[in-house]
XYZ file of C-alpha atoms in Angstrom:
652
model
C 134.585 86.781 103.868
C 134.167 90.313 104.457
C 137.092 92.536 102.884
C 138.435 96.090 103.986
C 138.554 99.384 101.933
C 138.652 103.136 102.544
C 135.474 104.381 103.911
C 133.091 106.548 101.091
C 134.495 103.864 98.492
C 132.607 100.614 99.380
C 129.960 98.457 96.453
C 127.053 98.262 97.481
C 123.813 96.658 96.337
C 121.525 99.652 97.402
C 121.396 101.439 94.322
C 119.277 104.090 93.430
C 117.658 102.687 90.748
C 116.127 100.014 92.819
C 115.494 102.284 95.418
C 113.201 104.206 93.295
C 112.066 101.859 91.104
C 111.047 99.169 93.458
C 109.888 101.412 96.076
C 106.212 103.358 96.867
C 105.368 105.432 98.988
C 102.321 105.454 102.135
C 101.147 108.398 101.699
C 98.170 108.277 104.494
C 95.715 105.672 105.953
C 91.700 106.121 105.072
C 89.488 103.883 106.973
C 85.793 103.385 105.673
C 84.278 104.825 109.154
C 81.083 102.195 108.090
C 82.634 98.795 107.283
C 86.264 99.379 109.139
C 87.862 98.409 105.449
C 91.479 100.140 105.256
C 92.466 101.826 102.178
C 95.561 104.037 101.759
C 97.215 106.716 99.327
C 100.107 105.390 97.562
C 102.914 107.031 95.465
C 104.267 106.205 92.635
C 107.496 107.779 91.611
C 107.618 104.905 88.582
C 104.152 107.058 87.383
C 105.586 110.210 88.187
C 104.362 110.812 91.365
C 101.004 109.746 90.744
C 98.982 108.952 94.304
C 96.840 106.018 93.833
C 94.018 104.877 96.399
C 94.190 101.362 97.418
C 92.580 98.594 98.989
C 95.153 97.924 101.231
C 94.432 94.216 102.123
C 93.964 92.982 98.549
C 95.959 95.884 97.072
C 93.257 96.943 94.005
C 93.347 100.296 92.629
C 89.939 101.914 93.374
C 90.328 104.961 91.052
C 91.064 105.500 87.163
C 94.486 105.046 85.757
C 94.856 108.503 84.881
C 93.637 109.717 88.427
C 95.966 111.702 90.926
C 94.574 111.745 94.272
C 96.052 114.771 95.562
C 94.952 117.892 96.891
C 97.052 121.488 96.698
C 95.589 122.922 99.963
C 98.185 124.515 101.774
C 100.324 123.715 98.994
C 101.544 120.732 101.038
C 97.918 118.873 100.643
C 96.965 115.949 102.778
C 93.457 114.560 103.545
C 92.931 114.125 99.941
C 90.200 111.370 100.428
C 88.006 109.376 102.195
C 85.474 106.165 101.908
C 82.611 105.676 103.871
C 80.199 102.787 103.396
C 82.076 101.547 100.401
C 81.977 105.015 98.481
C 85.527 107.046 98.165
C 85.338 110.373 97.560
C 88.772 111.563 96.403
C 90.108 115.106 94.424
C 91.794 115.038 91.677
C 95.096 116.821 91.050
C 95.044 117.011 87.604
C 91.382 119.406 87.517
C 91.084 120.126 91.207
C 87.436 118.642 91.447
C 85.812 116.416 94.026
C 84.831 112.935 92.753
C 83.437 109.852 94.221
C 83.477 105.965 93.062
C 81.758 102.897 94.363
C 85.130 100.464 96.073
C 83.938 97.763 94.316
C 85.375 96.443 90.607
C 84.560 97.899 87.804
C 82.935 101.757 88.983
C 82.381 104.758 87.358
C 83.691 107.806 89.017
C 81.522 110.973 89.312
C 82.337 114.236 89.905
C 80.627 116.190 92.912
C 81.988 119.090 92.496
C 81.835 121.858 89.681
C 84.632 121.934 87.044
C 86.496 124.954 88.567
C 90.328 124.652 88.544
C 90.617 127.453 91.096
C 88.806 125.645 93.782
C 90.609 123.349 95.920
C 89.422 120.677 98.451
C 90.885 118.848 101.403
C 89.639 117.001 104.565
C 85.913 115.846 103.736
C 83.488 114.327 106.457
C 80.471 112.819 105.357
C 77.116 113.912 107.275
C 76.009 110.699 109.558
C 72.494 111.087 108.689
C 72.616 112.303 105.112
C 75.030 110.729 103.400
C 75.013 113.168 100.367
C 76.323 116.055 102.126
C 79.806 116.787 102.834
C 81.683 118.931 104.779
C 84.956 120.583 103.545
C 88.033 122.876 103.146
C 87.387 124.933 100.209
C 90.566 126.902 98.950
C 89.510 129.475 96.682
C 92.767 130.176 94.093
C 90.371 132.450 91.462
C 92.788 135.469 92.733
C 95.855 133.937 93.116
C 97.952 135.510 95.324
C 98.898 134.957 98.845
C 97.262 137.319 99.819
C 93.661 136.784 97.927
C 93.604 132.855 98.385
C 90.317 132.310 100.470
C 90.182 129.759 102.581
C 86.617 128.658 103.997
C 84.699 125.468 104.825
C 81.598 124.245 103.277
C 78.999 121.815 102.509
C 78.965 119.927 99.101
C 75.685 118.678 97.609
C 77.034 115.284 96.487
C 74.353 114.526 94.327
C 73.471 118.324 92.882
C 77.296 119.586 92.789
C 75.991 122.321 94.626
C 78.663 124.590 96.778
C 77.453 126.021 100.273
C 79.543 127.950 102.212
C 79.533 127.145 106.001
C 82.345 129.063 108.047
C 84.622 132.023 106.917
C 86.082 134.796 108.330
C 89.702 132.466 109.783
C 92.586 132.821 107.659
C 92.946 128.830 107.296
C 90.739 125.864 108.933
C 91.155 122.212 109.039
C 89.617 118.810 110.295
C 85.970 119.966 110.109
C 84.134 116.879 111.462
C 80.118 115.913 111.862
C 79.106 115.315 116.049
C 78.154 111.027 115.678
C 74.625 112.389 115.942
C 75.265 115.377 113.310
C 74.005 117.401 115.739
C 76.970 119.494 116.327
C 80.647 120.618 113.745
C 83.615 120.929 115.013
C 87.139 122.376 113.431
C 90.452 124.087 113.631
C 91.231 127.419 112.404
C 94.322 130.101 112.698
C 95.372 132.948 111.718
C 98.097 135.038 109.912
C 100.683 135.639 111.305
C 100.488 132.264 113.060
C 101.342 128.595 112.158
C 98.947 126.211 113.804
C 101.830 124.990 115.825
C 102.269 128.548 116.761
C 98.559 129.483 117.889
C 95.199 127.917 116.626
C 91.861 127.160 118.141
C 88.745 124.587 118.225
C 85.880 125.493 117.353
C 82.488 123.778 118.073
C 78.735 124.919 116.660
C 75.105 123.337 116.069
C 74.392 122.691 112.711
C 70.175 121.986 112.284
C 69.082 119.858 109.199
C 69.309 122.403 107.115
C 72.900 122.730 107.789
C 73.109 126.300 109.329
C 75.002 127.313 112.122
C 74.557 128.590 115.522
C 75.762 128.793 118.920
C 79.587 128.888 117.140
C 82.222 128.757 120.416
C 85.375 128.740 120.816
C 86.833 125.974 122.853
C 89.834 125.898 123.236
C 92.938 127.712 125.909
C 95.759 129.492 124.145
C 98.760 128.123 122.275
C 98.547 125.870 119.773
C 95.520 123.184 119.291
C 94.814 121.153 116.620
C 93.922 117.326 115.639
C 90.176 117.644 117.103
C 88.286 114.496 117.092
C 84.704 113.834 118.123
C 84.979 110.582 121.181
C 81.149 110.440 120.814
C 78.610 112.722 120.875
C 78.948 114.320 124.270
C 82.930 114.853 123.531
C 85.887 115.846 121.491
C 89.726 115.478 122.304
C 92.335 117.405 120.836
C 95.815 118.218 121.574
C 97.106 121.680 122.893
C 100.195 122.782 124.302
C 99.363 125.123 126.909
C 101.524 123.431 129.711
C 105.235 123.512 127.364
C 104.376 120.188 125.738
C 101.208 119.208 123.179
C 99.093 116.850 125.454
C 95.575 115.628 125.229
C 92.733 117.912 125.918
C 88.787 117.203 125.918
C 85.607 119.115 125.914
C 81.735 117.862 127.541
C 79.596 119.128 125.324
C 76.620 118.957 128.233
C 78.627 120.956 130.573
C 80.730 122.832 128.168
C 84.317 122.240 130.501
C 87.396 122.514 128.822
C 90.169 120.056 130.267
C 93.365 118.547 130.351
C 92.889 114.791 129.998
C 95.649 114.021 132.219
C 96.231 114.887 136.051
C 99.141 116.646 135.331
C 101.214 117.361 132.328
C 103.709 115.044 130.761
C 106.631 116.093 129.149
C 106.226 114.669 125.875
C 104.785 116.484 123.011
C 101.682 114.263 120.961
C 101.491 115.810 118.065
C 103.743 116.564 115.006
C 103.766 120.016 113.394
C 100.747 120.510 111.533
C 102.475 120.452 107.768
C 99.686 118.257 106.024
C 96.294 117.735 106.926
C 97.023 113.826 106.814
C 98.956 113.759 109.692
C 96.958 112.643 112.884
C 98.527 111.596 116.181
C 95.248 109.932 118.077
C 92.730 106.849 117.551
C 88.928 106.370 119.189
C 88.952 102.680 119.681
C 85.901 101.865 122.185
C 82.282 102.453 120.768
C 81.567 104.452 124.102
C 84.205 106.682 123.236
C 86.299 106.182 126.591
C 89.204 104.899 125.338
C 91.587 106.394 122.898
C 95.419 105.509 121.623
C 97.698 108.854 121.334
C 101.510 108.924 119.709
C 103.697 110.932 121.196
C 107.526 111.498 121.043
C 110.200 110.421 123.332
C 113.722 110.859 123.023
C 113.082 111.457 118.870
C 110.841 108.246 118.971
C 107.267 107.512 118.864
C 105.728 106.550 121.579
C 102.048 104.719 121.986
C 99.905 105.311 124.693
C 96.598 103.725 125.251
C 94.244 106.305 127.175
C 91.182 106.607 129.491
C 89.811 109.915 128.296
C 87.746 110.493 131.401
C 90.100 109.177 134.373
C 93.396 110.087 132.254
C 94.534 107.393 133.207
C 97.687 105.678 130.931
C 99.353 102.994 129.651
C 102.312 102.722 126.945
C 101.553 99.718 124.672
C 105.021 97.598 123.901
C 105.692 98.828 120.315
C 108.926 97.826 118.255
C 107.628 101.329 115.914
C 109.830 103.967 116.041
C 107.637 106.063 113.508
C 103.971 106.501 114.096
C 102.219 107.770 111.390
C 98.394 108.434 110.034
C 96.687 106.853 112.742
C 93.172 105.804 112.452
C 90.272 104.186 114.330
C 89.541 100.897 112.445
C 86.881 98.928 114.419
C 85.571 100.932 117.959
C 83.929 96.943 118.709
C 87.398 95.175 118.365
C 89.646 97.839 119.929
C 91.380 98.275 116.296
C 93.534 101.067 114.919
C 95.491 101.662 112.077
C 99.078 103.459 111.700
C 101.568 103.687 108.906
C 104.861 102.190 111.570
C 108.271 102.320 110.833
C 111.150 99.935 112.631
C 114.775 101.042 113.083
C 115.061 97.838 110.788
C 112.051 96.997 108.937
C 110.669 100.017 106.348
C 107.377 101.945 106.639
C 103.893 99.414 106.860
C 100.325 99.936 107.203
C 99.876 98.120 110.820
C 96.807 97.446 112.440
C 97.090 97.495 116.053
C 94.542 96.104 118.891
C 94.520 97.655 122.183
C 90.563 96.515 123.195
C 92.882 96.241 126.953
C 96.172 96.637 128.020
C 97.706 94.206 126.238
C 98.170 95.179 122.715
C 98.855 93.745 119.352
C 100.523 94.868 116.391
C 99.614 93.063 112.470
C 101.097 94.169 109.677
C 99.029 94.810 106.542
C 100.842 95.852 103.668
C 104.466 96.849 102.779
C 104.721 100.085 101.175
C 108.051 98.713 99.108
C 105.504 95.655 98.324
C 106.058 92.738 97.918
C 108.983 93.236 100.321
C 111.905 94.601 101.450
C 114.378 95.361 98.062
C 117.246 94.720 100.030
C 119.110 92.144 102.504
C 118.070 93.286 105.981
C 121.926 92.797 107.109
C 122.761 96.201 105.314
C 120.428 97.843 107.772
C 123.041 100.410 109.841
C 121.085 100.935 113.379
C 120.738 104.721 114.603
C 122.163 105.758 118.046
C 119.966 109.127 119.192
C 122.527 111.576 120.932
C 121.552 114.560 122.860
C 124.548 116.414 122.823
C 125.533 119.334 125.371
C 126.100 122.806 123.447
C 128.804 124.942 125.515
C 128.341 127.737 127.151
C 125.363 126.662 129.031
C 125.612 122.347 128.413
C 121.612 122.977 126.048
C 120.572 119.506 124.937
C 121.096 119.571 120.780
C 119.562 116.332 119.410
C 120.870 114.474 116.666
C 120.510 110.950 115.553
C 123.769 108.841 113.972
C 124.548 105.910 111.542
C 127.519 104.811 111.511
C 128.743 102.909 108.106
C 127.721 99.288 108.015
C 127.933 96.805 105.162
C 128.121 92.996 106.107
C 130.829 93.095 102.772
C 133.151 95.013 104.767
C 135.277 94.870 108.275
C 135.871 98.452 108.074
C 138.601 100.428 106.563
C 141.845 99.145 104.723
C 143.728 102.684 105.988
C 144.732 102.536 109.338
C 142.833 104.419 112.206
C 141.104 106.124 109.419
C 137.155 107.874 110.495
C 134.574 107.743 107.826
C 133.687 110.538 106.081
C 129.607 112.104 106.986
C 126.625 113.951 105.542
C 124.679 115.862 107.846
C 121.306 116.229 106.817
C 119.202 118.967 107.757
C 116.080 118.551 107.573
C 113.290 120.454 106.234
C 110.606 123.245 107.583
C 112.463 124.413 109.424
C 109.888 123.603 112.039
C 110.502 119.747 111.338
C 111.896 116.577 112.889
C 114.118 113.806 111.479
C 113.153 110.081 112.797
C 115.013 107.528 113.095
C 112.692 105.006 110.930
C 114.284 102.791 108.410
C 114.691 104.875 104.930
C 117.095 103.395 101.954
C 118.064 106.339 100.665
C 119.637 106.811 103.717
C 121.175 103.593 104.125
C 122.382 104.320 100.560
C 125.417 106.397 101.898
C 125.721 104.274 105.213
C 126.750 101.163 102.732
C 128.942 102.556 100.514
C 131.262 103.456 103.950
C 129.640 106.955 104.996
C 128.487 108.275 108.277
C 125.013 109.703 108.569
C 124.047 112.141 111.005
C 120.657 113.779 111.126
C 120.406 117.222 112.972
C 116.726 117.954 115.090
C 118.202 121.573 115.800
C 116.408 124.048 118.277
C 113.247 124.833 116.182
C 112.498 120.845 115.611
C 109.422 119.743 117.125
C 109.144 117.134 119.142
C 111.250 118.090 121.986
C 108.440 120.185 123.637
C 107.357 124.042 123.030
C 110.902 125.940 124.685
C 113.007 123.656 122.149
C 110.788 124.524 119.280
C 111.357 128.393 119.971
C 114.794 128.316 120.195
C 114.304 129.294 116.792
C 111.669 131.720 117.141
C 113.461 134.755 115.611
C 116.805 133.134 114.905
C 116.183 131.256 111.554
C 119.411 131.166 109.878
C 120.939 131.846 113.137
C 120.393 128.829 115.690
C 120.078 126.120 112.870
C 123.000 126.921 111.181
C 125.375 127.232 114.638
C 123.509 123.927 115.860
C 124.470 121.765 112.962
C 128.268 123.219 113.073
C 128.293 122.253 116.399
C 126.567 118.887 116.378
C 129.588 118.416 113.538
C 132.390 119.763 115.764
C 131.582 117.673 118.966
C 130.999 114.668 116.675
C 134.259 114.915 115.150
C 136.626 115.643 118.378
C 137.218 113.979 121.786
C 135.032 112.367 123.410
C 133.329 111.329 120.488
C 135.241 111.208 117.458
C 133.293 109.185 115.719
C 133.907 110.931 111.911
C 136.568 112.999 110.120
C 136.768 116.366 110.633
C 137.825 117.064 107.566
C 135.623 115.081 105.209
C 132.449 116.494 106.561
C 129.643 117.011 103.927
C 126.056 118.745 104.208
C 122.852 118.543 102.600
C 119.049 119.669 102.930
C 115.903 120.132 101.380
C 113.853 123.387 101.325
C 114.572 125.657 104.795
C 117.368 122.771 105.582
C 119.128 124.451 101.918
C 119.020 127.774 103.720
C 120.684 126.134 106.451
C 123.363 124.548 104.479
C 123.813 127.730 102.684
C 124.422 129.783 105.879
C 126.960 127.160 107.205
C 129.241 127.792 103.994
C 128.895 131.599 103.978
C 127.399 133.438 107.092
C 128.383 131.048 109.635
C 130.880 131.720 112.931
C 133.046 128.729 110.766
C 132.804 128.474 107.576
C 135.093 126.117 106.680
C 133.496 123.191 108.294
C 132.147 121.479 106.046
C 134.203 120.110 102.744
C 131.295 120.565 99.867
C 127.762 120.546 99.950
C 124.448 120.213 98.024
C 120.950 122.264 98.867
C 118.067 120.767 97.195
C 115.170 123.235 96.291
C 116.510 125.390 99.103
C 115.923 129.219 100.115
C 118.565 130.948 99.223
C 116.598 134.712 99.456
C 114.377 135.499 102.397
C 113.402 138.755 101.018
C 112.478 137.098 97.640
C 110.856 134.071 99.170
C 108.274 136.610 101.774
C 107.201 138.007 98.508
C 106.854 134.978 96.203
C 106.100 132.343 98.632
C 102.154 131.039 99.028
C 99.421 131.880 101.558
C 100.035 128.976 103.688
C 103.777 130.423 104.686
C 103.252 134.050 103.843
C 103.988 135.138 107.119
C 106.055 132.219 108.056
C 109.162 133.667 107.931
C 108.472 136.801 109.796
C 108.146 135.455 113.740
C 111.282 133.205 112.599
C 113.649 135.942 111.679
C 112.591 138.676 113.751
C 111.396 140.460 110.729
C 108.435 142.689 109.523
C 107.114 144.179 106.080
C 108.455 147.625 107.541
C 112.038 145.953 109.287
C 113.122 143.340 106.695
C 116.656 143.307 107.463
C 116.705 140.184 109.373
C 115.911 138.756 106.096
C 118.527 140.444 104.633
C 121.529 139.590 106.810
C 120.321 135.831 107.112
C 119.728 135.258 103.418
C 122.924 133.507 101.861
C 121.987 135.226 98.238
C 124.253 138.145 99.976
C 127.028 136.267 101.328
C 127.762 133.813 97.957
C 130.899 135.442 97.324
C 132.426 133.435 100.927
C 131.035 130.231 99.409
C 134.426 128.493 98.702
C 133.431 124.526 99.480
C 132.026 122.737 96.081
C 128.141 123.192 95.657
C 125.733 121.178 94.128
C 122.235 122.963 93.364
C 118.878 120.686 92.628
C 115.551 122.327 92.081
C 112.674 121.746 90.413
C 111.165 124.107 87.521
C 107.687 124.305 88.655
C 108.277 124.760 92.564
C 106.178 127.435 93.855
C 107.624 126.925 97.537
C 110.863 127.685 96.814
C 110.651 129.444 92.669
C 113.893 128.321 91.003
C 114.949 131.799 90.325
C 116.196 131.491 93.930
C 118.464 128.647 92.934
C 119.687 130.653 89.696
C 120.706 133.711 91.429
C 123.351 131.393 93.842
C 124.184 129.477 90.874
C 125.396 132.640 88.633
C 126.796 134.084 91.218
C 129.443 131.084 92.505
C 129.798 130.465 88.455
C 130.766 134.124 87.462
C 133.339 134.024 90.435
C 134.895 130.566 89.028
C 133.766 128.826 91.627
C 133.082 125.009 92.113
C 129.142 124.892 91.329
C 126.422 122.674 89.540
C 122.908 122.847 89.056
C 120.214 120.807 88.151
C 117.032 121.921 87.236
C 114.405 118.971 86.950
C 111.194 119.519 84.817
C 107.795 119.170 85.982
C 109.268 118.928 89.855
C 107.825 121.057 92.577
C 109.033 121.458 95.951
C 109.964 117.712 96.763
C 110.596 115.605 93.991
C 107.949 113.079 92.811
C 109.086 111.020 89.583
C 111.302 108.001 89.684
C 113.529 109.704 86.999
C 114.422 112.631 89.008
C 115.051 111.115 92.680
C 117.401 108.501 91.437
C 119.172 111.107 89.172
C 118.955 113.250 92.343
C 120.939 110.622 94.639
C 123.378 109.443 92.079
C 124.583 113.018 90.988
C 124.739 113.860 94.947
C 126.907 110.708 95.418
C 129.438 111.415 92.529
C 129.458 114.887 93.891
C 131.036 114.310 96.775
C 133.130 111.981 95.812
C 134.947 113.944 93.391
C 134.724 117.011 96.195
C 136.528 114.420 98.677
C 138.657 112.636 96.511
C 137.036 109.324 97.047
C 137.783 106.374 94.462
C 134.792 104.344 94.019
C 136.775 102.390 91.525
């Protein structure tokens, strides 16, 4: 029989020990383009961090013990490895060199590349007539500084170790892929001061046997465009977001026409921010290369859409995934694709879908909390997605909210009383927050806490305007979005939380944000304590430490310059710690090079010279996001305890 007690004080079974001991994570698909086998990238928190490659039906470890499969490109990494015709080819964190090992039991793994620990590589494609060669990102680190990382592509002698480069000139380039014929290359590249959401092109070039270059061109209309992707040999699709919203585009290599595959534009974007080369929102699944399936977002959920690339003609497939993830062509023959899918109630799978018509199918292959699920479905709290309307002018503000749920409990013991929340802002800032099943979340929701998650203007997702509502107001529009999302949320009509029990957290950018909400905010005194994890505190000191990738990042966000940096200044909460009066809880790791921890230190002296309520943890051998089993369930039980102490919550 279910019992009552005060909300924030409630047992529960979702610990986070078993959260992070039992649990993996899926970090991408790979798909042997030759044999259709599926293989993914695991991590291991247990093995600090370590990313494992796996045979994803059987679930066999295809590389060494030892072996990281992780690549520092960007500094966020992605595309790490691939198979093709049962060889992987995979980098190694731990060195930085390219390697490749037979699939089957009992291989040697060979390096490919020379031992240089300066050199990193990302997003291989193997040539379809000579197997030996690939194609790849090659970051160059041997000066290493923002600005003298080189970034190029080139072709690696597999069998000789030999380097060639290919393309330079582009500040940054990604998904170089081989025509079917390998005829023909095609790849993304950008510049500073741009993201590639911001503005990026496709590029497309002849390549002769001896793998030089010529007629290079440039594809592509303005904006942003990104995730190219050969059909067949006579055309590529990629997605751009020329019309206000990232839909499909194609090339015809014969007649060399650049088009939108649809009609006329819908109003949903396809395409996440470009943060790590493994994301990939589309899927060839017809050996003609006439049919594709895209994602795209809808109301903060993922949508599937099986396409006609010529006609543009459409059709959404019935999918219970809320979370669409690394997709992948599996079998062009059998209509197959691969995704990592997330439910509202069911956590994160590898699922191998069939659209070969209109009716489609979805099998799940592996869990990535294998065996299964560490906890009793019936603690699952279901999200309800909001789009709020922000006064003066009613803008839509999107947010996504769990209310507290544990099948233990019939609510509250005290009378009438509202449940206390964390708002979580997340990361980026240009980032989203979906509303896929994660225990960490559920976590708070079961010990009698309200969740809500914050997609403030900036978020992607929500189509191009949305996304540059924070396009010089960083600090600004994030900040006044989640202090609003918390005021509605907490007042008539709603009222669906305390007003005054009102916590916030976030990771990275979402720490700046939670920063500025405590001290350079219109209220200040919204929110009753709060915890920033690895988060900017200094905008001046994170332009000059921060890495290639973001170097000029912060710039078109804040309205800044090299020669006008006092948007940094009056948005950075280093300068405005002395109005920090809530209880603070600091978490960084030692070796971040995001985010350094001297950022952390300088808020953290600061509240602690002044007497105020502060504590820090700095976690060794963490970057930016933390990896090791050790450190995330330290992390969540010293955030828990935090609050509760902040609140005045017996747990007891």
């Amino acid at each position: 029989m279910s019992e009552r007690a005060p909300y924030g004080t409630w047992k529960s079974p979702i610990t986070a020990e078993r959260i992070t001991g039992s649990t993996t994570s899926t970090e991408e698909i790979i798909v042997d383009d030759i044999t259709s086998e599926i293989y993914h990238l695991e991590g291991r928190p247990a093995e600090k961090g370590r990313c494992v490659l796996i045979h994803s039906e059987t679930g066999r470890e295809i590389v060494g013990k030892e072996v990281n499969v992780r690549t520092g490109v960007h500094e966020y990494g992605g595309a790490a490895a691939i198979v093709h015709d049962g060889i992987a080819y995979y980098s190694d964190f731990s060195d930085n060199r390219l390697y490749k090992v037979a699939v089957k039991e009992g291989s040697q793994a060979k390096p490919v590349t020379p031992d240089n620990k300066a050199f990193r590589y990302a997003c291989f494609d193997v040539h379809p007539t000579n197997p030996r060669i690939l194609v790849s990102i090659l970051e160059d680190h041997t000066n290493d500084t923002p600005s003298t990382v080189v970034n190029t592509l080139v072709t690696i002698d597999t069998e000789k170790q030999i380097i060639t480069p290919l393309v330079s000139g582009a500040d940054f380039y990604a998904f170089p892929r081989f025509s079917p014929d390998g005829t023909k290359l095609l790849w993304q590249e950008w510049d500073h001061p741009n993201m590639p959401w911001d503005i990026s092109k496709i590029t497309v070039a002849d390549i002769s046997d001896t793998l030089a270059l010529s007629n290079v061109t440039t594809i592509s209309k303005d904006g942003s465009n990104g995730y190219p992707v050969w059909a067949n040999k006579n055309t590529l699709c990629w997605l751009c977001d020329v019309s206000g919203f990232i839909n499909p585009w194609k090339y015809d290599v014969s007649t060399k026409k650049t088009s939108p595959i649809f009609p006329s534009p819908l109003k949903e974007d396809f395409a996440p921010a470009m943060w790590k080369l493994s994301f990939f929102p589309l899927a060839i699944i017809d050996e003609e290369g006439k049919f594709a399936v895209f994602k795209a977002f809808r109301d903060g959920r993922a949508v599937l859409y099986r396409v006609d690339i010529e006609t543009g003609d459409r059709k959404e497939l019935e999918s219970p995934y809320v979370v669409a993830e690394s997709m992948r062509t599996v079998s062009k023959s059998k209509g197959q694709f691969a995704f990592l899918g997330t439910k509202v109630d069911e956590s994160e799978r590898i699922i191998l879908g069939s659209a070969k018509t209109d009716a489609s199918s979805f099998t799940s292959i592996v869990a990535s909390d294998a065996p299964s699920s560490p906890f009793d479905p019936n603690l699952v709290t279901i999200p309800r997605g909001i789009s709020l309307k922000v006064p003066p002018n009613d803008d839509p503000l999107h947010v996504i909210f769990y209310p507290p749920h544990n099948p233990a409990y019939a609510g509250s013991s005290i009378d009438g009383e509202k449940p206390p929340c964390v708002v979580n802002v997340h990361g980026g800032p240009t980032g989203m927050a979906y509303p896929g099943l994660n225990w960490a979340l559920q976590y708070w929701t079961s010990r009698g806490f309200a969740w809500l998650d914050v997609n403030y203007g900036g978020s992607y997702g929500y189509g191009k305007d949305y996304m540059n509502r924070l396009r010089h107001g960083w600090g600004i529009v994030d900040v006044e979005d989640c202090i609003t999302a918390s005021q509605l949320l907490s007042s008539p009509p709603h009222s669906l939380i305390d007003p005054k029990r009102i916590v916030i957290r976030g990771r990275s950018s979402g720490g700046l944000t939670v920063l500025g909400a405590l001290c350079n905010s219109s209220n200040t005194s919204v929110y009753a304590a709060a915890a920033s994890h690895f988060g900017v505190t200094d905008l001046v000191g994170l332009m000059a430490m921060t890495h290639k990738f973001e170097k000029e990042y912060g710039f078109e966000l804040c309205g800044a310059s090299p020669q006008n940096p006092e948007p940094f200044k009056k948005r950075s909460p280093i300068n405005y710690v002395d109005n920090i009066k809530q209880p603070l809880l600091i978490l960084q790791g030692d070796i971040d090079r995001v985010v350094p921890k001297e950022q952390a230190e300088a808020v953290y002296e600061s509240i602690k010279k002044r007497g105020g309520v502060v504590e820090y943890k700095l976690y060794a051998g963490e970057g930016h996001g933390f990896r090791m089993k050790e450190t995330q369930c330290d992390a969540l039980e010293r955030e828990l305890a935090f609050y509760q102490r902040a609140l005045g919550l017996d747990s007891k």
